[in-house]
mmCIF file of C-alpha atoms in Angstrom:
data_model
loop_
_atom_site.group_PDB
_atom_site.id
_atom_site.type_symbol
_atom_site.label_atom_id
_atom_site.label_comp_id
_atom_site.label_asym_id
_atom_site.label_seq_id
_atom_site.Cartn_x
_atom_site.Cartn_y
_atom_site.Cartn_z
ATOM 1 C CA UNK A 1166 19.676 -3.557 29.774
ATOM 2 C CA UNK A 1167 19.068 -1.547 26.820
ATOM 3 C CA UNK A 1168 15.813 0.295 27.161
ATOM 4 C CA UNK A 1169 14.380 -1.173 24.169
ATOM 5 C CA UNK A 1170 14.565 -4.118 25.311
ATOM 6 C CA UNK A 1171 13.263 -3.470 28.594
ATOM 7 C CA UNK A 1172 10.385 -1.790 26.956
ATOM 8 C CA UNK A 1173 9.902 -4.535 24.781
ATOM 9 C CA UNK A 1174 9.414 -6.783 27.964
ATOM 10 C CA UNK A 1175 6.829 -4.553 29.356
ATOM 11 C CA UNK A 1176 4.716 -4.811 26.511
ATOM 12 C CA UNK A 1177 5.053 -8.795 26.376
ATOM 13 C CA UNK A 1178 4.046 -8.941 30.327
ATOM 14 C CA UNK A 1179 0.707 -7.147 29.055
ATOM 15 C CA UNK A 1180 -0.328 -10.043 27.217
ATOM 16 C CA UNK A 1181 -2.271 -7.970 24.565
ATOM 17 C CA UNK A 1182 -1.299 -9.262 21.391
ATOM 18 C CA UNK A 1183 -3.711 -10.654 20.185
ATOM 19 C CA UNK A 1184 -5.879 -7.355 20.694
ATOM 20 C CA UNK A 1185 -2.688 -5.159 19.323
ATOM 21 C CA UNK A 1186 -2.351 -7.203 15.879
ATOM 22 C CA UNK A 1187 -6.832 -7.037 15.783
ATOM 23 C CA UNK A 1188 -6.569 -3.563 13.343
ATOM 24 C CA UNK A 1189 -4.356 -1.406 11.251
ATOM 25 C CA UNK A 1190 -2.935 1.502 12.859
ATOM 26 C CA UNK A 1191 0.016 3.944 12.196
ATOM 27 C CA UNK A 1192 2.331 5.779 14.705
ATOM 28 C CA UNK A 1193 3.521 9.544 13.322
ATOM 29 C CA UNK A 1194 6.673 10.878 14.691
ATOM 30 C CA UNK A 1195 7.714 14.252 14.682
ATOM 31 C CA UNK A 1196 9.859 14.725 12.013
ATOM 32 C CA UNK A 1197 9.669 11.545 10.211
ATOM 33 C CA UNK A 1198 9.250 11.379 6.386
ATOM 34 C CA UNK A 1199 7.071 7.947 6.795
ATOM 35 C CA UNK A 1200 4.049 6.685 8.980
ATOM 36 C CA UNK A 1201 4.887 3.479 10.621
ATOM 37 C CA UNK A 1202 2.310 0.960 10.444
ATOM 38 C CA UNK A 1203 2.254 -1.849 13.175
ATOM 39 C CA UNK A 1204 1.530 -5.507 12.597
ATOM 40 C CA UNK A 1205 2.115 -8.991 14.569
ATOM 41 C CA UNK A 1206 3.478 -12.077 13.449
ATOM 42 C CA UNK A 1207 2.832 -14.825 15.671
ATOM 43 C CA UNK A 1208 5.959 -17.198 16.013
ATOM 44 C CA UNK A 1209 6.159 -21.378 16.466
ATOM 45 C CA UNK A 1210 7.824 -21.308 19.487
ATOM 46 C CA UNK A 1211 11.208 -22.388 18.493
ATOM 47 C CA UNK A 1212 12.343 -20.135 19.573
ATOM 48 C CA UNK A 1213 10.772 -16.882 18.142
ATOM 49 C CA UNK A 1214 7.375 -16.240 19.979
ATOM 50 C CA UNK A 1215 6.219 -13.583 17.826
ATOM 51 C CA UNK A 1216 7.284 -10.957 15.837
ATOM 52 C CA UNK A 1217 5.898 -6.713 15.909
ATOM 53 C CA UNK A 1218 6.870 -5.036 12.811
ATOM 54 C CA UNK A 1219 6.943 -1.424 12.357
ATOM 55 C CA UNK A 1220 6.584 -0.874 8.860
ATOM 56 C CA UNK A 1221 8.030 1.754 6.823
ATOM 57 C CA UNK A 1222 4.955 3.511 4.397
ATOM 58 C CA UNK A 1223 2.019 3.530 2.634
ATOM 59 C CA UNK A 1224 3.996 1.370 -0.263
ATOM 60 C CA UNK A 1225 5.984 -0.946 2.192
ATOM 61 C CA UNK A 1226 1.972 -1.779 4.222
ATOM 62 C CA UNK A 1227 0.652 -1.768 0.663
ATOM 63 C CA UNK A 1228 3.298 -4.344 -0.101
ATOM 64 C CA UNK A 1229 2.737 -6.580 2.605
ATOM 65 C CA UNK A 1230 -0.689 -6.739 2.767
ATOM 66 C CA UNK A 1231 -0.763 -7.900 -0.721
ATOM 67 C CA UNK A 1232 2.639 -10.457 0.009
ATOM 68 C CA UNK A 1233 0.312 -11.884 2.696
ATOM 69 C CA UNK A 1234 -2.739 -12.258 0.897
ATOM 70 C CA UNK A 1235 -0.493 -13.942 -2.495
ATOM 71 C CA UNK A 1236 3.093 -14.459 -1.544
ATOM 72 C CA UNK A 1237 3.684 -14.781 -5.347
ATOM 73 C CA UNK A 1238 2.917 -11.218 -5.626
ATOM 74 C CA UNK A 1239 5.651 -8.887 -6.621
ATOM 75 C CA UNK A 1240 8.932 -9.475 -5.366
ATOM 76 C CA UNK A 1241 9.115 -9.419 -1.330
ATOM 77 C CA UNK A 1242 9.820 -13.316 -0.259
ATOM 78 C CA UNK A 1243 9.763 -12.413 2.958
ATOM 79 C CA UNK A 1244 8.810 -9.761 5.626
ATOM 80 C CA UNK A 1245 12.628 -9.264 6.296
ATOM 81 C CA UNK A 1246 12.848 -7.976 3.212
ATOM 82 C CA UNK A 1247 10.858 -4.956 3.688
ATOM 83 C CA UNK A 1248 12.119 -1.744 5.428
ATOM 84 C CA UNK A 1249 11.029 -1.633 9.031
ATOM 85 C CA UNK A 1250 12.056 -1.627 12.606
ATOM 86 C CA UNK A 1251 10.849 -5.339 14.178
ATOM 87 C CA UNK A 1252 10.780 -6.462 18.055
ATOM 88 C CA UNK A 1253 11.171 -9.876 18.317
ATOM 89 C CA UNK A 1254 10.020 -11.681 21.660
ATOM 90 C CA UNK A 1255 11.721 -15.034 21.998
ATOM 91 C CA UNK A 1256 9.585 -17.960 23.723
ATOM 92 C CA UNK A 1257 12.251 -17.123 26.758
ATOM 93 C CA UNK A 1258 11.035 -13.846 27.215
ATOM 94 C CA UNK A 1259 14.078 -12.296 25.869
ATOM 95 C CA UNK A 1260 13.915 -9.244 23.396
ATOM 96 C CA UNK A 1261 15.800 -7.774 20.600
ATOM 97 C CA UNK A 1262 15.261 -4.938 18.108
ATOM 98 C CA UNK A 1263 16.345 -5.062 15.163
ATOM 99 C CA UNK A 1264 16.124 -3.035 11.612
ATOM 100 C CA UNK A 1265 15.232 -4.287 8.140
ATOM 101 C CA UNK A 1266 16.902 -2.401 4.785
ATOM 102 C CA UNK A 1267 15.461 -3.585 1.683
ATOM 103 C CA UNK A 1268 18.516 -6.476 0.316
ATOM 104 C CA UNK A 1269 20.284 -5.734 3.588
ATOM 105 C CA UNK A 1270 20.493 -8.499 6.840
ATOM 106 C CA UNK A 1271 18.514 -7.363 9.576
ATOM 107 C CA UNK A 1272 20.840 -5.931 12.669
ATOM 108 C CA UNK A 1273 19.936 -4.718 16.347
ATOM 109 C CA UNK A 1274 19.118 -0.929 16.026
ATOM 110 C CA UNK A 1275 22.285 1.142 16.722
ATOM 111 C CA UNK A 1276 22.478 4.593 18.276
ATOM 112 C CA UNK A 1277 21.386 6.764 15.929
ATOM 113 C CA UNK A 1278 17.937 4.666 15.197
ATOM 114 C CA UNK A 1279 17.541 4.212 19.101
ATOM 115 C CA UNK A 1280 15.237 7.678 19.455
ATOM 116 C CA UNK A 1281 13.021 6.729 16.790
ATOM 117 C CA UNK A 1282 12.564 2.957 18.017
ATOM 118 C CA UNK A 1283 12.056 3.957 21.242
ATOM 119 C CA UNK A 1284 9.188 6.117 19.730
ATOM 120 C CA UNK A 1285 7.619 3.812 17.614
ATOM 121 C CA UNK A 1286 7.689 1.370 20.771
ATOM 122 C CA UNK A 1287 6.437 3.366 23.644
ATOM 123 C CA UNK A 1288 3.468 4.596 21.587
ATOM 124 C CA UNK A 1289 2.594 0.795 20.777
ATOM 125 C CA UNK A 1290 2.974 0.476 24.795
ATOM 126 C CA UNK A 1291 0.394 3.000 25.670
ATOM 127 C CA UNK A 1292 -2.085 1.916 22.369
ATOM 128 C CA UNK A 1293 -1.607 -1.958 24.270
ATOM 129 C CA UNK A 1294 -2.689 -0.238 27.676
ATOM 130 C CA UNK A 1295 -5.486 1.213 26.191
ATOM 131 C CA UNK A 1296 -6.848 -1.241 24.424
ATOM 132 C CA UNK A 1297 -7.299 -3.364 27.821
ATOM 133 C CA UNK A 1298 -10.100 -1.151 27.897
ATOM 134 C CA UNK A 1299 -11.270 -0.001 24.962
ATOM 135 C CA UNK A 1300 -11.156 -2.769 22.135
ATOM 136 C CA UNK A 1301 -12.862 -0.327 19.495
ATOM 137 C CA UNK A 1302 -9.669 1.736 19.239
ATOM 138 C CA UNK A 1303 -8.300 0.989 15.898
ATOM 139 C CA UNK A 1304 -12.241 1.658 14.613
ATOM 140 C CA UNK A 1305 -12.402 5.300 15.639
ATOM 141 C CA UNK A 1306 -11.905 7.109 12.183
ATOM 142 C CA UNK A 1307 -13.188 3.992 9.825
ATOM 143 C CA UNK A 1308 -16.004 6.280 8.979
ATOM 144 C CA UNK A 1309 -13.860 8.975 7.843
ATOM 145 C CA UNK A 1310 -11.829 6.342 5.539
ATOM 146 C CA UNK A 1311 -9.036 6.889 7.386
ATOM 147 C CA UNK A 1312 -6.806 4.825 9.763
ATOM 148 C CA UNK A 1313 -6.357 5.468 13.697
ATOM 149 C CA UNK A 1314 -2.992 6.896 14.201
ATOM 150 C CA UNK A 1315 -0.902 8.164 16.678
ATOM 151 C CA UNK A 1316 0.672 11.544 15.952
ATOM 152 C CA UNK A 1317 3.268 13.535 17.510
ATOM 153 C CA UNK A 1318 2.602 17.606 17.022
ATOM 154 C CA UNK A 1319 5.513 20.288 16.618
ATOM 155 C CA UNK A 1320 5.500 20.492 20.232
ATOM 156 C CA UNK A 1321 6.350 16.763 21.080
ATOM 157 C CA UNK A 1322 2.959 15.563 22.401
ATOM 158 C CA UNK A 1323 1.240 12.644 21.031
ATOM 159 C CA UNK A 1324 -2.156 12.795 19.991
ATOM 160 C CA UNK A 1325 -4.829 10.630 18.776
ATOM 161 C CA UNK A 1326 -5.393 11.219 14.570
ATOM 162 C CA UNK A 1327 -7.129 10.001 11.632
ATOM 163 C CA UNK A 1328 -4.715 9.133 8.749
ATOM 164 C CA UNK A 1329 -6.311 9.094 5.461
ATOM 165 C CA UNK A 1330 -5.373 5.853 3.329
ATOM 166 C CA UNK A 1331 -3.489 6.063 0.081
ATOM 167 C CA UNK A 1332 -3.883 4.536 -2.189
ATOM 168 C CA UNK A 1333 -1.213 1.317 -4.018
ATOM 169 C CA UNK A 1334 0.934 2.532 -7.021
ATOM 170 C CA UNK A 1335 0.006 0.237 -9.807
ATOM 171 C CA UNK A 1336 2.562 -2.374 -10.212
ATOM 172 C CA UNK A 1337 4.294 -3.260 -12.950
ATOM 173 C CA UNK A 1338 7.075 -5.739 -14.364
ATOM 174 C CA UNK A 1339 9.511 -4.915 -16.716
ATOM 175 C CA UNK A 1340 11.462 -7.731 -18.577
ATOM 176 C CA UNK A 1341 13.650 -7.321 -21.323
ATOM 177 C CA UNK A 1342 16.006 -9.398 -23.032
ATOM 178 C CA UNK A 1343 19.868 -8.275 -25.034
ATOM 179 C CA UNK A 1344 19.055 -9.380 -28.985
ATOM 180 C CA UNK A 1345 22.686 -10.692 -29.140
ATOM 181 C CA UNK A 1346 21.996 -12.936 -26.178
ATOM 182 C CA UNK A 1347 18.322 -13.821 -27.984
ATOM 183 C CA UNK A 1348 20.109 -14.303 -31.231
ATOM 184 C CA UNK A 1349 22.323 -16.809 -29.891
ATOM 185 C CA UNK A 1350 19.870 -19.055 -28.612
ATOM 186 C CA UNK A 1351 17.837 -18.739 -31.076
ATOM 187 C CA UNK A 1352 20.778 -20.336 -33.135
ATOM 188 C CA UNK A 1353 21.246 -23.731 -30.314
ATOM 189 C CA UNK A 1354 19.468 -27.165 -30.882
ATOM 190 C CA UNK A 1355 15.856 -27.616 -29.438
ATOM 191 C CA UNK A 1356 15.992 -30.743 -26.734
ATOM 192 C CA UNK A 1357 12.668 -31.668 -26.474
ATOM 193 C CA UNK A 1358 13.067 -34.462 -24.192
ATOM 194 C CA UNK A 1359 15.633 -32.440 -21.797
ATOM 195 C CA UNK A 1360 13.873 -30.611 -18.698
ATOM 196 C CA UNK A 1361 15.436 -28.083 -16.238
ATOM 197 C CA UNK A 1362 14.328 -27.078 -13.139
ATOM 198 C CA UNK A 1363 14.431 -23.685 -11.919
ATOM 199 C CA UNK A 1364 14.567 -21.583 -8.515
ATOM 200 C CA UNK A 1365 15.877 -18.266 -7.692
ATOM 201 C CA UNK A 1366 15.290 -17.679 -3.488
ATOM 202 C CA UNK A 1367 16.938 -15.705 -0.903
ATOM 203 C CA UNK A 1368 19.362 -17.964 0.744
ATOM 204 C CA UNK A 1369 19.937 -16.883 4.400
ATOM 205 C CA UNK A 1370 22.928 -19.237 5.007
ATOM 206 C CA UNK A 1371 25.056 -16.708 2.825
ATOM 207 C CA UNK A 1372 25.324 -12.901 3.260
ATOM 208 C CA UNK A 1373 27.896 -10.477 1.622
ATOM 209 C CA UNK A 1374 31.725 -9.837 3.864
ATOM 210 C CA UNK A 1375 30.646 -6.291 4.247
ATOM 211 C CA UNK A 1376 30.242 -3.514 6.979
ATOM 212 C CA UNK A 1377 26.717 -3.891 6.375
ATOM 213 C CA UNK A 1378 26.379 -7.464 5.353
ATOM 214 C CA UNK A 1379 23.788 -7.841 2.329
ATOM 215 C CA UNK A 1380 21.372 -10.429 1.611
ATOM 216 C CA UNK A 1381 22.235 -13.040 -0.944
ATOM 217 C CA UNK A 1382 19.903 -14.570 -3.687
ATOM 218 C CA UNK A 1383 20.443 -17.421 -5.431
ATOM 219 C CA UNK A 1384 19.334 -18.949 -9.228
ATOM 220 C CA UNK A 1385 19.529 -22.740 -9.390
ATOM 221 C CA UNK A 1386 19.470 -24.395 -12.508
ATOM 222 C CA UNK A 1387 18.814 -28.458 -12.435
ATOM 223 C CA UNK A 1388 18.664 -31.288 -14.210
ATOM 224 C CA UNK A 1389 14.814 -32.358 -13.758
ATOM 225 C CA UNK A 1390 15.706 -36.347 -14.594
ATOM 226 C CA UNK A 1391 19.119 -36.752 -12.657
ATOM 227 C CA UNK A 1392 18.451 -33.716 -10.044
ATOM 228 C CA UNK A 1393 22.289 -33.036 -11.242
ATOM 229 C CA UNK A 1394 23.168 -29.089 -10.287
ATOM 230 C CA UNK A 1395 23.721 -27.844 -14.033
ATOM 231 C CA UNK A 1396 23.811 -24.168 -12.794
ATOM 232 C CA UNK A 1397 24.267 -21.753 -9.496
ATOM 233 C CA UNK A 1398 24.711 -18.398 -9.469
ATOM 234 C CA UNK A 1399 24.358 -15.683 -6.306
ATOM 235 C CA UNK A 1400 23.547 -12.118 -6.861
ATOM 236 C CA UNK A 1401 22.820 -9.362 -4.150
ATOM 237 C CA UNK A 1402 20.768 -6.129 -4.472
ATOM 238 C CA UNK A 1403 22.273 -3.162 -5.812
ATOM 239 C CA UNK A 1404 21.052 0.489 -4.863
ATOM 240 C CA UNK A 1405 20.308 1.509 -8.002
ATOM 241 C CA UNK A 1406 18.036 -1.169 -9.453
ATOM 242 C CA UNK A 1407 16.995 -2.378 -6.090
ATOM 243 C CA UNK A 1408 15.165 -5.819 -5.343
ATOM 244 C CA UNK A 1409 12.393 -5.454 -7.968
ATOM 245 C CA UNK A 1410 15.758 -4.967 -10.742
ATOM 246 C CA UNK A 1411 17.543 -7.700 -8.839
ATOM 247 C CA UNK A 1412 14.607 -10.279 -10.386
ATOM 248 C CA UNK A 1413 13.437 -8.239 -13.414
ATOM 249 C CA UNK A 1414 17.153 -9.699 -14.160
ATOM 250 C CA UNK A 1415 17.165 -13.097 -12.939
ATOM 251 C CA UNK A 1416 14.875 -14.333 -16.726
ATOM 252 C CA UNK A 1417 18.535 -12.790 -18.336
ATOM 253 C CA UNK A 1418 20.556 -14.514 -16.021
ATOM 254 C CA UNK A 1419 18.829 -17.872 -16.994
ATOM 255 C CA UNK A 1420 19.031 -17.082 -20.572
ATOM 256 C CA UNK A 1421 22.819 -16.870 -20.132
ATOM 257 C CA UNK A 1422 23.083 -20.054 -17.921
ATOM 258 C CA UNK A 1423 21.018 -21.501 -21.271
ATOM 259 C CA UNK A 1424 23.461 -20.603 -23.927
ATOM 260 C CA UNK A 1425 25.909 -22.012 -21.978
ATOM 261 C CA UNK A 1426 24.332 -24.992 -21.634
ATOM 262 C CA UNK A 1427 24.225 -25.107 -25.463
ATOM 263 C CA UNK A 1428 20.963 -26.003 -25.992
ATOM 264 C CA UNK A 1429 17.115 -24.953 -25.390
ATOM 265 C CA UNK A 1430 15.492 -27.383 -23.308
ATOM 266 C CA UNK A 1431 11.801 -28.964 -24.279
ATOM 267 C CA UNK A 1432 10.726 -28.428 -20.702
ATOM 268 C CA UNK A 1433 11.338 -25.479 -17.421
ATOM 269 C CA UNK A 1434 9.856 -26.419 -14.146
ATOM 270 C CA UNK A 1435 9.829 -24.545 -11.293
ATOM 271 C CA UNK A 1436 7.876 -24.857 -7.443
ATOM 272 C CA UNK A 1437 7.466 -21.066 -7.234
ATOM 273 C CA UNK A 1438 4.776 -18.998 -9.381
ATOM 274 C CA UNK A 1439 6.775 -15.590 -8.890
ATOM 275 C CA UNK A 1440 9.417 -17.510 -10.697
ATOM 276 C CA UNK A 1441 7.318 -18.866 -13.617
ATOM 277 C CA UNK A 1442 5.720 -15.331 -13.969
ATOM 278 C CA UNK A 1443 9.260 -13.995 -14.006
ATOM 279 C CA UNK A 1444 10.410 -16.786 -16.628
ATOM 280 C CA UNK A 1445 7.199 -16.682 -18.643
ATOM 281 C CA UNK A 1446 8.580 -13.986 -21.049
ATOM 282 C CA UNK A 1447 11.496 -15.765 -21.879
ATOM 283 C CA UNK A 1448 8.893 -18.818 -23.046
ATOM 284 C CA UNK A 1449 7.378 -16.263 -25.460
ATOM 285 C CA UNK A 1450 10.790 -15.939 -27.079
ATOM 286 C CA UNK A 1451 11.785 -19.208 -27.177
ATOM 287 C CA UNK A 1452 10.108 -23.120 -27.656
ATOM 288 C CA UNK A 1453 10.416 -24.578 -24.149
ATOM 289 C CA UNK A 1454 7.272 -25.823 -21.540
ATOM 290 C CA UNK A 1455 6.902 -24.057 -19.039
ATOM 291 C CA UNK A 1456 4.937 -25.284 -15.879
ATOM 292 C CA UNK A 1457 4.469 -24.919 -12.076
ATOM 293 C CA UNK A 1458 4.811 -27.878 -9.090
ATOM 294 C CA UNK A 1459 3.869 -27.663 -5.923
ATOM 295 C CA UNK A 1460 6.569 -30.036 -4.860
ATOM 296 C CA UNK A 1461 9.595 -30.650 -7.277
ATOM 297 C CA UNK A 1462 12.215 -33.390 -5.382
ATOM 298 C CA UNK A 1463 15.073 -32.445 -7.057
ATOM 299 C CA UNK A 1464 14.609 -28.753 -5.824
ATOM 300 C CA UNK A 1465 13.752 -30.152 -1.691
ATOM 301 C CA UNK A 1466 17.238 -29.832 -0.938
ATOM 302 C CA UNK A 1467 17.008 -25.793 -1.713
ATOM 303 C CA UNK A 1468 16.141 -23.795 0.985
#
């Protein structure tokens, strides 16, 4: 058994939790570039009992804290998105632990990440034992404006620290469109009584034929009164531009799939308010209606 995994077990007998997911708290290893901030996502059961994430950095906690409390915010769809180290505790008992690269699948931890993991784990171990005891933990340097944190010195030994909190980066959008692509539709015929309906989502039945699969995204384009499939186009994350890039270009991608079309619909629909907010500049530069639904039928099949 790999020790992860037995480790991962131990914690689970505790039954603790509840208590472990009650407060933010960080874990500092020697040597590491980022903090590691610990959170629990409770499961349904079938089979996936719960979820403990590990998260990479101020920005990636900042991130999901914000995701959680708006999931239209920014461009994270899902926790697996974000860079972290995750054990997941099926309803069975069994364990696995596995590491999240932003665009990337997730995959079990290989050797190289084992060390760290097995850091990051046996410190959330002995914060679990402790708090059987001592349910004030995570409040011990909230007067200081600073998080509890675990901290491993030069020497190797782990002590108790306060971490001060940092502060978000503002966030910001960027959306721009090629004037030759603008032109052009600019030049089609205005349908006022043809509506489209839009989606763009991570699509985990697909996955790049790579050494290190990636995760695939993809832009549907429908037609709102027949539910006919007018467009679909995947795209994956790139290093460079990253996921933020990856749908600062998906309004473009649209705008293409338009001129295809060969005319500007009168109406866009789409069930997802990061996609409206994405698509609402390319409504300032050209005549359609934009709107949001909670529930769009012809979309229901898209998962």
């Amino acid at each position: 058994m790999a020790p992860e995994v037995e480790l991962g077990r131990k914690m689970d007998a505790l039954g603790l939790w509840d208590e472990l997911g009650s407060g933010n708290f960080a874990i500092r290893p020697r040597g590491s570039v980022f903090p590691y901030f610990c959170s629990v996502l409770k499961g349904d059961g079938k089979p996936i009992k719960l979820r403990y994430l590990m998260l990479e950095g101020w920005q990636t906690l900042h991130d999901f804290l914000r995701t959680r409390a708006d999931n239209s915010f920014g461009f994270y769809s899902s926790p697996m998105e974000m860079p972290h180290f995750e054990l997941v505790v099926l309803e069975t008992g069994e364990c696995k632990v596995f590491r999240h690269d932003v665009g990337f699948m997730p995959r079990e931890i290989g050797e190289k990440e084992r060390p760290l993991a097995m850091k990051l784990l046996w410190e959330s171990y002995g914060i679990m034992m402790r708090l059987e005891t001592d349910r004030r933990l995570f409040m011990r340097f909230a007067d200081d404006a600073a998080v509890f944190s675990r901290t491993e010195g030069s020497d190797g030994k782990w002590s108790d620290a306060p971490l001060a909190i940092v502060q978000p980066r503002p966030y910001v959008e960027a959306i721009s469109f090629p004037n030759d692509l603008l032109k052009k539709a600019a030049d089609l015929p205005f349908d006022k009584d043809f509506a489209i309906s839009v989606d763009f989502l991570l699509n985990l039945r697909l996955m790049t034929k790579e050494p290190q699969p990636r995760c695939v995204y993809e832009l549907v384009v429908m037609d709102s009164a027949t539910g006919k499939v007018l467009f679909s186009s995947t795209t994956s994350v790139d290093r460079e531009n990253g996921l933020k890039g990856m749908w600062e270009s998906m309004p473009v991608k649209l705008l293409e799939h338009i001129v295809q079309l060969g005319k500007v619909p009168g109406a866009v629909r789409t069930r997802s308010q990061r996609v409206f907010r994405m698509i609402r500049p390319l409504g300032i530069e050209l005549p359609f209606r934009l709107s949001f639904h909670e529930r769009l039928p012809e979309l229901e099949g898209i998962r």
